[in-house]
Coordinates of C-alpha atoms in Angstrom, one line a residue:
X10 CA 91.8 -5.7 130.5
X11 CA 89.7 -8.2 128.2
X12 CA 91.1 -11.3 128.5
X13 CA 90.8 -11.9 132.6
X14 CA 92.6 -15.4 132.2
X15 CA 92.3 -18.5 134.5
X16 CA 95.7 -17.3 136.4
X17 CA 94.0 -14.4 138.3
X18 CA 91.3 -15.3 141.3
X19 CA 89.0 -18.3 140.4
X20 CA 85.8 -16.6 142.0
X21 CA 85.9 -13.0 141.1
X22 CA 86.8 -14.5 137.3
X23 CA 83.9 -15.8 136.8
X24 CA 81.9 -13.3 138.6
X25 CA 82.7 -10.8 135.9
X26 CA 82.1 -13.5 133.6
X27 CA 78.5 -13.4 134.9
X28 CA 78.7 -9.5 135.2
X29 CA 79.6 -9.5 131.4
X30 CA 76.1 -11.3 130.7
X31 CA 74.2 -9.4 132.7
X32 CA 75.1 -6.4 130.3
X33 CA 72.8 -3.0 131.0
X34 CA 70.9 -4.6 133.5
X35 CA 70.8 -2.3 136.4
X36 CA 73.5 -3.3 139.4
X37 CA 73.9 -0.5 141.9
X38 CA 71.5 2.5 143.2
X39 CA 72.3 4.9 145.6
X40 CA 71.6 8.4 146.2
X41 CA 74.7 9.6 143.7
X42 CA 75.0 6.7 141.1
X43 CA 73.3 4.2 139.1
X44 CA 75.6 1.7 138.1
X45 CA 74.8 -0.9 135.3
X46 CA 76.2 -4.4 134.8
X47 CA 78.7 -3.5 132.5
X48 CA 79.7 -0.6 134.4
X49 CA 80.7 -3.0 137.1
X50 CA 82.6 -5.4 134.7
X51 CA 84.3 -2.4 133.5
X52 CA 85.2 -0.6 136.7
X53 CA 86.5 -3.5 139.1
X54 CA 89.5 -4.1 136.3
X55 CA 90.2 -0.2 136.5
X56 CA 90.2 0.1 140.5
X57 CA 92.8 -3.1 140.4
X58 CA 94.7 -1.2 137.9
X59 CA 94.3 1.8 140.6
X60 CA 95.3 0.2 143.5
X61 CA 98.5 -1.5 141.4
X62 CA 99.7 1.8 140.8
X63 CA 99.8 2.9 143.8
X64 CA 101.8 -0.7 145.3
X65 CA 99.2 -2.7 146.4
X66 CA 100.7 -5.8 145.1
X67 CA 99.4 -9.7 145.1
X68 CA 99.1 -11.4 148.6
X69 CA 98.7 -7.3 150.3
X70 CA 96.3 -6.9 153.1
X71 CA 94.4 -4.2 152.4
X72 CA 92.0 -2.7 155.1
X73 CA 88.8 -0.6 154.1
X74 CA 87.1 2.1 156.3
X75 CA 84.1 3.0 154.2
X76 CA 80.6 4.1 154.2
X77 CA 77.8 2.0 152.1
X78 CA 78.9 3.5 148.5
X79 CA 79.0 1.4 145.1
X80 CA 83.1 1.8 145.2
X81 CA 82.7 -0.1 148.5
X82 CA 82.0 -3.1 146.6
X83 CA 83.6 -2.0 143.7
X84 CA 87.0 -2.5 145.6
X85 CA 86.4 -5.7 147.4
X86 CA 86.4 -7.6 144.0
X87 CA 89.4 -5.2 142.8
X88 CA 91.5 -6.4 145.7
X89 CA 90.5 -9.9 145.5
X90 CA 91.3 -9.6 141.7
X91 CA 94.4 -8.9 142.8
X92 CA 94.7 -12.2 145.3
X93 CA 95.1 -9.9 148.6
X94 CA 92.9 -10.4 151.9
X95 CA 90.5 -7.5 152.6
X96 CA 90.0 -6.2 156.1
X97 CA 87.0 -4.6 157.0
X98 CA 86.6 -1.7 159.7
X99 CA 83.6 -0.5 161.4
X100 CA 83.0 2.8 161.6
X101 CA 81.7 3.0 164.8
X102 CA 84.2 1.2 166.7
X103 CA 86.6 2.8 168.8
X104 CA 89.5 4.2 167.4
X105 CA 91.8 1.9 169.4
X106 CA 89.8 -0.8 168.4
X107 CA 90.1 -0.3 164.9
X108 CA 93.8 0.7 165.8
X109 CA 94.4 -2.8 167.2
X110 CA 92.6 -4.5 164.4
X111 CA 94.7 -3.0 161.4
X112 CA 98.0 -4.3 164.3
X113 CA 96.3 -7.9 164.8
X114 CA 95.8 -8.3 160.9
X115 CA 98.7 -6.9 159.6
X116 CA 97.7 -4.3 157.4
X117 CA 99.8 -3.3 154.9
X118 CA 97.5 -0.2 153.3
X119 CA 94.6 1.3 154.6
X120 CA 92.0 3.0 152.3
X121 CA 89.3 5.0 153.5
X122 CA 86.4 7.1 152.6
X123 CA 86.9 10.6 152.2
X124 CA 83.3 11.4 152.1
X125 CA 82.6 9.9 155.6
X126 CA 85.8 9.7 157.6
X127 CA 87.9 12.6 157.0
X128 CA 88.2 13.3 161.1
X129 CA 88.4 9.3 161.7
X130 CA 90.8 8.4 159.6
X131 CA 93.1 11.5 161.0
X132 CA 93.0 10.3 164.2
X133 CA 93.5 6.6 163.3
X134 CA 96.5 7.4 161.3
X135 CA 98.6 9.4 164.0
X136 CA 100.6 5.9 164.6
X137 CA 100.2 4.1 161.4
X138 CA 103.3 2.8 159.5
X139 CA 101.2 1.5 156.2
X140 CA 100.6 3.1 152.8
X141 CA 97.3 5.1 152.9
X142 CA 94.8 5.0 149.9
X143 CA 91.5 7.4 149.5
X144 CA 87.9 6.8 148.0
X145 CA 87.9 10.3 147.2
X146 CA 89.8 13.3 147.1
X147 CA 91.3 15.6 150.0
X148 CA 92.6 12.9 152.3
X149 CA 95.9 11.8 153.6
X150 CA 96.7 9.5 150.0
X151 CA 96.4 9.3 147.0
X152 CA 92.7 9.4 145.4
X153 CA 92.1 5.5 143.7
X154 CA 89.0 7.0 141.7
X155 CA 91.2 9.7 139.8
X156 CA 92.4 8.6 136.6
X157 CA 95.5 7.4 136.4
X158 CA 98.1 9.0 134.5
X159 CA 99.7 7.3 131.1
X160 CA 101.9 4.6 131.2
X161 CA 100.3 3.5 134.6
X162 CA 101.2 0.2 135.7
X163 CA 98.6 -2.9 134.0
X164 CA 97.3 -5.6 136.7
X165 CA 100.4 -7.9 137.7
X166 CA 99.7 -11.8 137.7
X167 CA 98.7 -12.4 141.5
X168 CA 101.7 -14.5 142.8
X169 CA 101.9 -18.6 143.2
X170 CA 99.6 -19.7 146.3
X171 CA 97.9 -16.3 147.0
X172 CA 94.4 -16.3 146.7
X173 CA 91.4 -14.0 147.6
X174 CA 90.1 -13.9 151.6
X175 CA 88.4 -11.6 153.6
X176 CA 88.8 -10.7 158.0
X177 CA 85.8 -9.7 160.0
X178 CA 85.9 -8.2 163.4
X179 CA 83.1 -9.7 165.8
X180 CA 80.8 -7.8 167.8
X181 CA 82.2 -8.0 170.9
X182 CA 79.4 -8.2 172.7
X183 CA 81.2 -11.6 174.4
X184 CA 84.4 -10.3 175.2
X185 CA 87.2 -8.9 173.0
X186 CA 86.1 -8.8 169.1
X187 CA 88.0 -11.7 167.4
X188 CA 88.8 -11.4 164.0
X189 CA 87.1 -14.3 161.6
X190 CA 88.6 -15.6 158.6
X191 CA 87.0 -16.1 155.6
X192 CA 88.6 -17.9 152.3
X193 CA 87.8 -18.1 148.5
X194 CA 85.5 -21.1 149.3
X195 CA 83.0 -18.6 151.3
X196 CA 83.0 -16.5 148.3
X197 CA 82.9 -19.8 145.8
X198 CA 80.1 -21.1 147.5
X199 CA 78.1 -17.8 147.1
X200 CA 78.2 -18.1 143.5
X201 CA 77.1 -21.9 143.7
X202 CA 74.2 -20.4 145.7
X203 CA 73.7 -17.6 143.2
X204 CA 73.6 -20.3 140.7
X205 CA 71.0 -22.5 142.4
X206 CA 68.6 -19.7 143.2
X207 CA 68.7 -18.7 138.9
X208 CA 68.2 -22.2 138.1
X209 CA 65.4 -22.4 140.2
X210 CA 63.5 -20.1 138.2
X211 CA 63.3 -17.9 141.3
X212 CA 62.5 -13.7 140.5
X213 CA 65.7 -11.2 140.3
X214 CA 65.3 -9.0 143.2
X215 CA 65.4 -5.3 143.8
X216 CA 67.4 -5.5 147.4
X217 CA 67.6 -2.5 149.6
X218 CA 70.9 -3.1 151.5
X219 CA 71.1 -1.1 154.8
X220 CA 73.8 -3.0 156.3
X221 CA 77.3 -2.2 154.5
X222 CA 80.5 -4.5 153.9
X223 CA 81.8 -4.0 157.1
X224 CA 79.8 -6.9 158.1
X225 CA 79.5 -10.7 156.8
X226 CA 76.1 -10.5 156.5
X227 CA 75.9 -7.3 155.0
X228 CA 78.7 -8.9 152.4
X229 CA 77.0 -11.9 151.7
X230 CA 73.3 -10.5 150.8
X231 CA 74.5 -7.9 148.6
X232 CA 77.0 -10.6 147.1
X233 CA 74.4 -12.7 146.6
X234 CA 72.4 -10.1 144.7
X235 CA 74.6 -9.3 142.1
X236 CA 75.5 -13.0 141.6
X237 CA 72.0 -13.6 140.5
X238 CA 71.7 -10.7 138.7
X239 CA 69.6 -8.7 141.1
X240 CA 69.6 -4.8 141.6
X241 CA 71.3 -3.5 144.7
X242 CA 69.4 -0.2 146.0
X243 CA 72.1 1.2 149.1
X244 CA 70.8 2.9 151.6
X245 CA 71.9 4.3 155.5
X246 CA 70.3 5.8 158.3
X247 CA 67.0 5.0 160.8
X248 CA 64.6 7.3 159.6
X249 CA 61.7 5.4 159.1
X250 CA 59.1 7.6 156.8
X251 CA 62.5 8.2 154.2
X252 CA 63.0 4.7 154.2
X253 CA 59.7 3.5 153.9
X254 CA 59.3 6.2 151.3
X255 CA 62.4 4.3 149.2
X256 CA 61.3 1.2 149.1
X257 CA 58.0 2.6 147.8
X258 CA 59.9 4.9 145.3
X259 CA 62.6 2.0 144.1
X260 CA 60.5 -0.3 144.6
X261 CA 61.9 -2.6 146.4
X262 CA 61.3 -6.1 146.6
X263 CA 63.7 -7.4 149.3
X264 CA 65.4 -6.1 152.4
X265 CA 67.1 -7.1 155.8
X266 CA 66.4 -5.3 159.2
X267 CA 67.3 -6.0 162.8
X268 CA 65.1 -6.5 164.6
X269 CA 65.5 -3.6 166.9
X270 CA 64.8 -1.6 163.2
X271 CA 61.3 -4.2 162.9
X272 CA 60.3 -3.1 166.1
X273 CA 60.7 0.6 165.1
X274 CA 58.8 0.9 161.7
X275 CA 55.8 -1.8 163.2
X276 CA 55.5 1.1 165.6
X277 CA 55.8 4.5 163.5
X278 CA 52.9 6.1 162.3
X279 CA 54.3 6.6 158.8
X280 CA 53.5 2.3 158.4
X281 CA 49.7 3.0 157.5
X282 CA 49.8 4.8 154.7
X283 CA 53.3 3.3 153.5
X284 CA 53.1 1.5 150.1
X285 CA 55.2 -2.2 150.7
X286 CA 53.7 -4.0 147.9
X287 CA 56.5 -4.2 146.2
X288 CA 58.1 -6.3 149.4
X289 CA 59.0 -10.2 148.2
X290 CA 61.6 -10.7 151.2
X291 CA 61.1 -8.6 154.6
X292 CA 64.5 -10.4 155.9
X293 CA 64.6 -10.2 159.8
X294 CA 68.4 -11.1 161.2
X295 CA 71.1 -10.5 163.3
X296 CA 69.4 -11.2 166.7
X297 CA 66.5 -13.0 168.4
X298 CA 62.8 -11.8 167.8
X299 CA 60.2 -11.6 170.2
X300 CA 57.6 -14.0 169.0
X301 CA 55.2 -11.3 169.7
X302 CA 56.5 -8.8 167.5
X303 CA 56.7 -11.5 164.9
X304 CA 53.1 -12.0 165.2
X305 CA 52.8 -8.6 164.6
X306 CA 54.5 -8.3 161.7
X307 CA 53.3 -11.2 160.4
X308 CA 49.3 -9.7 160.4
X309 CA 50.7 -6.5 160.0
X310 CA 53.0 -6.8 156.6
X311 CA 51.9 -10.4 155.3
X312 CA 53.8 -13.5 154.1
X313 CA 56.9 -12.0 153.2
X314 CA 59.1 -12.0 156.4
X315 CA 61.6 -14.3 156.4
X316 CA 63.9 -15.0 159.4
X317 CA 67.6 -15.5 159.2
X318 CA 70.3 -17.0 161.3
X319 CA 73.4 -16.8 160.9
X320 CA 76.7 -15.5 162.9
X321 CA 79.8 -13.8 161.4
X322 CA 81.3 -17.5 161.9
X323 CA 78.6 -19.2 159.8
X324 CA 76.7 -16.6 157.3
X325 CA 73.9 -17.7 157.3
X326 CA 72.4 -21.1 158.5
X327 CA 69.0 -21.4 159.2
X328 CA 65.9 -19.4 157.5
X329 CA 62.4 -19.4 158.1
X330 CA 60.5 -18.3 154.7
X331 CA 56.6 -17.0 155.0
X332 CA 56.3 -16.7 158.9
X333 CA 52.8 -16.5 159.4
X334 CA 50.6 -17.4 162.5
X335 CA 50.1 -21.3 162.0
X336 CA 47.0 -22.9 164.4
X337 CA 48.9 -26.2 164.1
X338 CA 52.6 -25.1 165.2
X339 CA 52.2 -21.6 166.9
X340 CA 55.6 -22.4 168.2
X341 CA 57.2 -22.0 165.7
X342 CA 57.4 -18.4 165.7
X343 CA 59.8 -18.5 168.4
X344 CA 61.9 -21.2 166.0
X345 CA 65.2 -19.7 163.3
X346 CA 63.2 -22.3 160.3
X347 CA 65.4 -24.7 159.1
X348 CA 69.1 -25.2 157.5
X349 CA 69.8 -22.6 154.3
X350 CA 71.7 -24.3 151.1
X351 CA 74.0 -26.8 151.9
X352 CA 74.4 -26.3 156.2
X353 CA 73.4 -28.6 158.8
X354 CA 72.8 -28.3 162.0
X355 CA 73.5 -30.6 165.4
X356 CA 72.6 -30.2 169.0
X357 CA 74.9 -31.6 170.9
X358 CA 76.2 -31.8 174.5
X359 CA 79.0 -31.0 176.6
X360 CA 81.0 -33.8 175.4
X361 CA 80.1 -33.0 171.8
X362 CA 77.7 -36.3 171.7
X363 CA 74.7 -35.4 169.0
X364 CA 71.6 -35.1 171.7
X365 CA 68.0 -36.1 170.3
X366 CA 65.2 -33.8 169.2
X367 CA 64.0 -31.5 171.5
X368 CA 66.5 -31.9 174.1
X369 CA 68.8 -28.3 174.8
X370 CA 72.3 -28.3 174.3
X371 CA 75.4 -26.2 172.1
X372 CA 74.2 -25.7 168.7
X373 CA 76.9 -26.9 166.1
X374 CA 77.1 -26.0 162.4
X375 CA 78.9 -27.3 159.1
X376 CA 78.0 -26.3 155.8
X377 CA 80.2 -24.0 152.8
X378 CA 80.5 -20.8 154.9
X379 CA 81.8 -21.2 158.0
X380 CA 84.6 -19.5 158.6
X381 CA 88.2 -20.9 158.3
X382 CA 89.1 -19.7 161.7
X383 CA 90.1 -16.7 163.9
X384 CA 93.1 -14.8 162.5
X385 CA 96.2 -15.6 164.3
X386 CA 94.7 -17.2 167.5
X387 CA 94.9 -20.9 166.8
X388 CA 94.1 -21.9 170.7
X389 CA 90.7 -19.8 169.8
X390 CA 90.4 -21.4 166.5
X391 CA 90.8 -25.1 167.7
X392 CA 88.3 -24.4 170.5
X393 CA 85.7 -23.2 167.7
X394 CA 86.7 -25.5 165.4
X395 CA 86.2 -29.5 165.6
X396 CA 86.9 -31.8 162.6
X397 CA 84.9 -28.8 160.0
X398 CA 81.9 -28.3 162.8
X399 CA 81.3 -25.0 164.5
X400 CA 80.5 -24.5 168.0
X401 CA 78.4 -21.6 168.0
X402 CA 78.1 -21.3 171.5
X403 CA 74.3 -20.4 171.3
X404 CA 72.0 -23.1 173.2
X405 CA 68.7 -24.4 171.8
X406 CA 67.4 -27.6 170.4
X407 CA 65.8 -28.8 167.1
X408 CA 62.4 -30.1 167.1
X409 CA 61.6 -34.1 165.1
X410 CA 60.2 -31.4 161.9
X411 CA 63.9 -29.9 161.5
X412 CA 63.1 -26.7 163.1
X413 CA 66.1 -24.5 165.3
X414 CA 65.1 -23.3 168.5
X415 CA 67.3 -20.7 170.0
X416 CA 67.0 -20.5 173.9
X417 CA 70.0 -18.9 174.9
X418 CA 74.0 -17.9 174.7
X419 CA 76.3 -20.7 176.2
X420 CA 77.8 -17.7 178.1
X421 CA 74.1 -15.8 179.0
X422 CA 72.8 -18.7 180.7
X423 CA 71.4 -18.3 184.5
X424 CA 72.4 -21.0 187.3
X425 CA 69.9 -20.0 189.8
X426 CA 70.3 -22.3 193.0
X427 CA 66.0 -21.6 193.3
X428 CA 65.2 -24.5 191.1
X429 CA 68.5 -26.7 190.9
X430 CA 68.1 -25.9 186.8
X431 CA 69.6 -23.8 184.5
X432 CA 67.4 -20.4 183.2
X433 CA 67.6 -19.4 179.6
X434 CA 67.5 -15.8 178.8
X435 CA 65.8 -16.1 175.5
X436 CA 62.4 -17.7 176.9
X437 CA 62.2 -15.5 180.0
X438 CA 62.6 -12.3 177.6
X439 CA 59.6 -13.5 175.4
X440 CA 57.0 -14.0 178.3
X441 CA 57.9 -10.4 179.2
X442 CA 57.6 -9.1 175.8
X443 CA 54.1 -11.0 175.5
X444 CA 52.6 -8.4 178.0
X445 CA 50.8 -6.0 176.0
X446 CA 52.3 -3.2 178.2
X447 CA 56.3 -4.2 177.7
X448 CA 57.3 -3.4 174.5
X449 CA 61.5 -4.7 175.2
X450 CA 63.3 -6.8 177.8
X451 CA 66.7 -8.6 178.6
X452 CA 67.4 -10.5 181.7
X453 CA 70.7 -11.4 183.0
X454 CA 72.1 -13.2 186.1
X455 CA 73.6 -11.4 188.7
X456 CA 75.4 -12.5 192.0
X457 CA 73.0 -13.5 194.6
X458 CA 74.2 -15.2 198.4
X459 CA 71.4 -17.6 198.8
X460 CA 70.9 -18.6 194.9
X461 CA 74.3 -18.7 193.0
X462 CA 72.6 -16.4 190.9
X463 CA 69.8 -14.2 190.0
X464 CA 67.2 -13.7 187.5
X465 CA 67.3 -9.6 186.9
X466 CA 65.1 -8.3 184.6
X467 CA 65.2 -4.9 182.7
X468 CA 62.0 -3.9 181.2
X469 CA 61.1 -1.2 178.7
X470 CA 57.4 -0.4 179.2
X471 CA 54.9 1.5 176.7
X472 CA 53.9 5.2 177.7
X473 CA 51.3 5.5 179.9
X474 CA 51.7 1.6 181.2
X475 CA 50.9 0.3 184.6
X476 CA 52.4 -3.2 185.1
X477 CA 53.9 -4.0 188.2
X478 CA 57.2 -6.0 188.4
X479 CA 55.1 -8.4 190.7
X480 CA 52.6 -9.0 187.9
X481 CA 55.6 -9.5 185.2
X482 CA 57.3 -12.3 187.9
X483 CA 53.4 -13.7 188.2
X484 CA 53.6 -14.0 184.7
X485 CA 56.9 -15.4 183.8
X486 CA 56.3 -18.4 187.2
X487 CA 52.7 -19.2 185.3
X488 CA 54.0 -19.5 182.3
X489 CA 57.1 -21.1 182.4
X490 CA 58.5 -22.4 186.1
X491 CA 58.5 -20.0 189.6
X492 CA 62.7 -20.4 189.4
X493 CA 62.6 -18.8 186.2
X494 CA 60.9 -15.4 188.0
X495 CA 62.9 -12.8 187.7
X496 CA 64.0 -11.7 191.7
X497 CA 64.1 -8.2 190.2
X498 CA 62.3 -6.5 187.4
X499 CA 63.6 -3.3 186.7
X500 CA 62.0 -0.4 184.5
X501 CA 64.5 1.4 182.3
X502 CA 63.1 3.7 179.5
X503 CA 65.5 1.7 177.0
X504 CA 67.8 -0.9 176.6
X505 CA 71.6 -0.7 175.3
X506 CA 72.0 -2.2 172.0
X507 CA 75.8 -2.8 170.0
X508 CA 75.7 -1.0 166.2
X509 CA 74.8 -4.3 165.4
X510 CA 71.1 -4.3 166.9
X511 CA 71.8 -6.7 169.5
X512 CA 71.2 -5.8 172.8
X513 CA 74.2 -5.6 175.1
X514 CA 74.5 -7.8 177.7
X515 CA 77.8 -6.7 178.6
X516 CA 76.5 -3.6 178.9
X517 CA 74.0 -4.5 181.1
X518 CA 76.2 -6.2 183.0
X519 CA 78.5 -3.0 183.8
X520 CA 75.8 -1.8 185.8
X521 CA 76.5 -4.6 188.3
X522 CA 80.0 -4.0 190.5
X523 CA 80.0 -7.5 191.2
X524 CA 79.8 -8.6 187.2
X525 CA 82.8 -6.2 186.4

């Protein structure tokens, strides 16, 4: 299919457009392909074509269950060719998770990755009423990469007032995972980004993506990178020395960790001989850092880390370009930077009344991609939602220079009776993590007769420490007040964290009879 046309899907039209001129420039790298530009351009038409065939039809909601593989991506701008809604399924979840997801979003064919999950996918399918579509052969449907026999049905028009979106399942980590809505504009506004970083005369990158489609973030970094032009390298797995061997081998120029994954290759071995200097972007999102370790990584790797912010709500918001250890503002390394492309950012109170610098309230966000809205829960949606502002229910303030300051989730927050004030998580955790002898902690509140609440501390300590929780509660009173103290500071050897890298509070939390 030459001739694309102005009646198919606006943004994937002229992102093969832009495919189209970026001709034999390299797109897509991983361990089985390497996929030019005009493979891409040539391929996404074919996969529509595909999933035509086998009655995927304009305004469908197709579901994907797939590992971090070129077709991933591959398919996302076939269906949205098409002018369906994509829904994305982590692998990880449970399977009644996943199986309430595909119910909530009304799935009308599921396709999944025969290479990955085979056992999975049979276990998900026992129940399920849709069509079922393969990236690969041997599963329960038909194979979409096979070639298509002749006389094959050609890409139908995509019918009056459909129009490409996306659904995202949330963490969870807060409750039940919601399901978050995002529309052409999201993807629109990514090529207006794209197109503001090329004017710039900014560098193509070489981007080694860890974190799959599944999630927004992951879809919105490697989106960006093929927008501009850049090379995608895909990788999977937490071994350390093979993936500090790749970026060495590819070399790679940008990246995005969790910090849980920072935290792990600052502290590996295989770091002092590893060759990073191909490393433009060291990209550090989806969670608080402890100012410490970003200290450390800071002297450790250079001006290359950048901090992100951003929720599956609101991509990204805030970014913090060339952390380094600044004599002048040394808080800032506990900051998120300032706003990203066209987002701002208020701090506001209860009431929703914008509150002044420095003073700690609900941090709201507008800007180009935020989400429309939570799929079919409009109570939800209205209580996110206010007149195009999102409440992100994260607390913090922003300082006179524009810099965010995260302190705390609306729902983590501490009312301790001790000191008649309200204890933030966020500030507690980084005084423990600042003793040289803690190398990871979360605090939550817990039930308490005298206080309301208490501060409870768990603490991962290095091998072969010798802090005391009495010198940790010293420290945390000297530092910031005596009601922040924790009343208990217990030792684990690690902490839970979600698939995401965030550590799980609710987790924690299950360990309490009087929280559950």
């Amino acid at each position: 299919m030459d001739d694309l046309g102005d009646s198919v899907a606006p943004y994937v039209v002229k992102a093969l457009e832009r495919f189209a001129g970026f001709g034999e420039r390299e797109a897509i790298v991983s361990a089985g392909r390497r996929l030019t530009y005009a493979d891409v351009r040539r391929e996404v038409p074919a996969l529509a074509a595909a999933l035509t065939a086998h009655g995927v039809q304009p305004g469908s909601s197709v579901a994907v269950l797939s590992g971090n593989r070129p077709e991933t991506m591959l398919l996302q701008f076939a269906a949205h060719l098409l002018g369906c809604r994509t829904v994305w399924i982590a692998g990880y979840t449970p399977v009644r998770e996943q199986a309430d997801f595909l119910r909530r979003a009304r799935v009308d064919h599921l396709v999944y990755d025969t290479s990955r999950y085979l056992d999975l996918a049979a276990e998900l399918l026992q129940d399920w009423q849709g069509t079922v579509l393969c990236l690969g052969p041997g599963g329960q449907g038909p194979d979409l990469l096979a070639p298509l026999p002749a006389g094959s049905p050609t890409l139908p028009e995509p019918a009056p007032g459909t129009a490409p979106e996306s659904l995202f399942c949330t963490s969870g980590t807060t409750g039940r995972p919601k399901l978050v809505h995002h529309e052409q504009r999201f993807f629109s506004s990514l090529l207006l980004i794209a197109e503001a970083w090329m004017a710039s005369g900014a560098p193509t990158l070489k981007h080694l993506a860890l974190t799959g489609f599944t999630h927004v973030s992951g879809q919105m970094t490697n989106l960006l990178m093929l927008f501009t032009g850049s090379t995608i390298v895909l990788g999977e797995g937490s071994d350390i020395p093979a993936l500090l061997d790749l970026i060495a081998a590819e070399r790679v120029s940008s990246t995005l960790f969790t910090p849980v994954l920072l935290y792990q290759v600052l502290d590996h071995p295989a770091l002092d001989s590893a060759d990073l200097s191909s490393l433009l972007l060291l990209n550090i999102g989806g969670g608080p850092v402890f100012p410490s370790r970003l200290r450390q990584a800071a002297e450790r790797l250079g001006p290359v880390v950048r901090l992100v912010y951003g929720l599956s709500e609101a991509a990204f918001v805030t970014e913090y370009r060339g952390v380094t250890v600044e004599p002048e503002h040394p808080q800032r390394l506990r900051s998120c930077g300032t706003v990203f492309a066209d987002a701002q950012v208020d701090v506001r109170d209860e009431n929703g009344k914008p509150l002044p610098a420095g003073e700690v309230g609900e941090v709201w966000v507008t800007g180009s991609l935020v989400m429309t809205g939570y799929w079919d829960e409009p109570e939800l949606t209205r209580e996110a939602l206010a007149d195009g502002w999102l409440r992100t229910g994260d607390l913090g303030y922003v300082e006179e220079d524009g810099y965010l300051y995260l302190v705390d989730r609306a729902k983590d927050m501490i009312v301790t009776g001790r000191g008649a004030a309200n204890v933030f998580s966020r500030p507690v955790e980084d005084v423990l993590v600042a003793h040289p002898e803690v190398s990871a902690a979360a605090v939550i509140g817990v039930p308490d007769e005298s206080l309301g609440e208490a501060v409870h501390a768990y603490v991962v300590a290095v091998p072969g420490a010798t802090v005391t929780g009495e010198e940790l509660r010293g420290l945390v009173a000297a530092e910031l007040r005596e009601y922040c103290a924790p009343s208990v500071v217990e030792f684990v050897d690690s902490l839970p964290y979600s698939e995401t890298g965030k550590v799980d509070k609710k987790a924690l939390r299950a360990r309490h009879p009087d929280l559950t």
